[in-house]
C-alpha cells in the first residue's frame, strides 16, 4: 500500500438561504438537484479512487454551504462511498460544518455512526440583532440546542465559528459573546473578521460597522479572554492543546489534498486545480465517467489542459488548473506559513528549495523585522502581534515574487 498521506475536502454547496455577506458558491435548491449532486459526487469519488485509492487519508473536511442541510440518507450515501473506495486512517480527523437550525438528534447520531468526529458549528454571533443583520437562519437558543445535542451524542471535538466586525456589533457585545462561548468549553474557536465582498447584498448597503480601532480592540482582547485554556495557532484559530484542526493545517503547510464536489480545490504534485463552479456542468460531467487516466496524466504533467479542451477551455471540468513554478511554491510557502503562529522554519525552507530564505527574501524580511512586523526565534520566522494586525500587508509582499 502507498503510504503517502492525503487530505480530502468535500463541498456541499446547499444552504437554506443566502446570508447577506456570503460570496461562497452556495445556494438553495430542490431535493432532486441534491440527489443528482450526491450521485455525481459519488461518481467523482470513484473516479479519483482509481488514482488515489491506495493513499492513506488522514483528514476529511466536509464543508459548504451547509452540509448539515442534506437529508441524512444522502450524507450516508457519499460517506459510505468514500469509506468503501479510499483508505481512511482509523484515527483520521473527519470534520463536518453544520449550521444551527439544520440539525436534529437523529442527524447528529448518524454523523457519529458514519465516522464524523469533529463538528464545526457556524454561530457567528450570540446577539440576535447581529445574526439578523447577517441574514443567518438561527438565533442563539437554536445554537445552544445544537451544541447540547452534539455533546449528548458524544462529540468531543467541536469548533464554534464567530465573527468580528459585524454591523451593529460593539466591543462590549463581542466580548460578552466570547465569554459566553468560552463558558461552553468547546475544543476549538475560529474568529474571522467580516469582509464586505463585492456582489453580496452587504456591498451596496450602508452598514453600521464598528470602526477600525474598535475592531482592533476586539481582536487584541481575544487571547486575554480565552486565557491559557486556548492557544492561538493561526491568525484566526484558537484551540485547546491537541485540538488544532489537522485538515486546515495541511493547507497552511502546503500538504496534499484532494477537493471533491462543486468548486472544490485540490493541491497535488505541486499542481493546483479547481472543479467547475457550474452545478449543471458538474452533474452532467459525472453522468459519464472514465476520465481518471486523463486526470492522472494532467496532474503528472504528461498532458496539458490545452490538449484537453473538454476539460478546460470549455470550462466544463476545471475552472483552474496550474502547475506551480518554483517562485510560486516559495511565495506560497511564505504567505501560507506566516498565517501560523509558529511561522516558517528557516532551515526547512532551504532544505525544500535549495536556496537560503535570506538569499530569496532577505530584503523583505529585514524590512518587516525593522517595522516590527516579523521576528525570528531560533529557527523560525513569524508575525509579531503588530504583524498580525497588518498581516495582509506582510503577506502581499511575498505574493508573486
Ligand atoms: S450559511 Fe455559510 S455558506 Fe451558507 S449562505 Fe450563509 S455564509 Fe454562505
GROMACS .gro file of N, CA and C in nm, residues 90 96-97 104 116 148 176 215 222 235 244 271 275 354 365 401:
model
   48
   90UNK      N    1  -0.761   0.495   1.060
   90UNK     CA    2  -0.852   0.472   1.174
   90UNK      C    3  -0.858   0.594   1.266
   96UNK      N    4  -1.703   1.805   0.990
   96UNK     CA    5  -1.814   1.850   0.907
   96UNK      C    6  -1.864   1.985   0.957
   97UNK      N    7  -1.891   2.076   0.863
   97UNK     CA    8  -1.953   2.203   0.901
   97UNK      C    9  -2.103   2.182   0.917
  104UNK      N   10  -3.077   1.793   1.394
  104UNK     CA   11  -3.163   1.729   1.494
  104UNK      C   12  -3.085   1.609   1.549
  116UNK      N   13  -1.789   1.062   1.145
  116UNK     CA   14  -1.756   1.205   1.161
  116UNK      C   15  -1.723   1.228   1.309
  148UNK      N   16  -2.578   2.137   2.260
  148UNK     CA   17  -2.610   2.037   2.364
  148UNK      C   18  -2.635   1.899   2.301
  176UNK      N   19  -1.875   4.007   2.543
  176UNK     CA   20  -1.975   3.930   2.619
  176UNK      C   21  -2.001   3.796   2.549
  215UNK      N   22  -1.254   4.752   1.621
  215UNK     CA   23  -1.235   4.615   1.572
  215UNK      C   24  -1.099   4.560   1.618
  222UNK      N   25  -0.905   3.899   2.233
  222UNK     CA   26  -0.939   3.756   2.224
  222UNK      C   27  -0.847   3.670   2.312
  235UNK      N   28  -0.379   3.269   1.254
  235UNK     CA   29  -0.424   3.407   1.272
  235UNK      C   30  -0.571   3.418   1.318
  244UNK      N   31  -0.604   2.134   1.748
  244UNK     CA   32  -0.585   2.218   1.630
  244UNK      C   33  -0.647   2.143   1.510
  271UNK      N   34   0.056   2.093  -0.804
  271UNK     CA   35  -0.041   2.140  -0.904
  271UNK      C   36  -0.168   2.183  -0.832
  275UNK      N   37  -1.243   2.248  -0.938
  275UNK     CA   38  -1.356   2.198  -1.018
  275UNK      C   39  -1.442   2.313  -1.070
  354UNK      N   40   1.641   2.452  -0.179
  354UNK     CA   41   1.782   2.456  -0.218
  354UNK      C   42   1.838   2.597  -0.226
  365UNK      N   43   1.238   4.047   0.438
  365UNK     CA   44   1.239   4.003   0.578
  365UNK      C   45   1.299   4.113   0.666
  401UNK      N   46   0.633   3.684  -0.612
  401UNK     CA   47   0.774   3.725  -0.624
  401UNK      C   48   0.865   3.604  -0.604
   0.00000   0.00000   0.00000
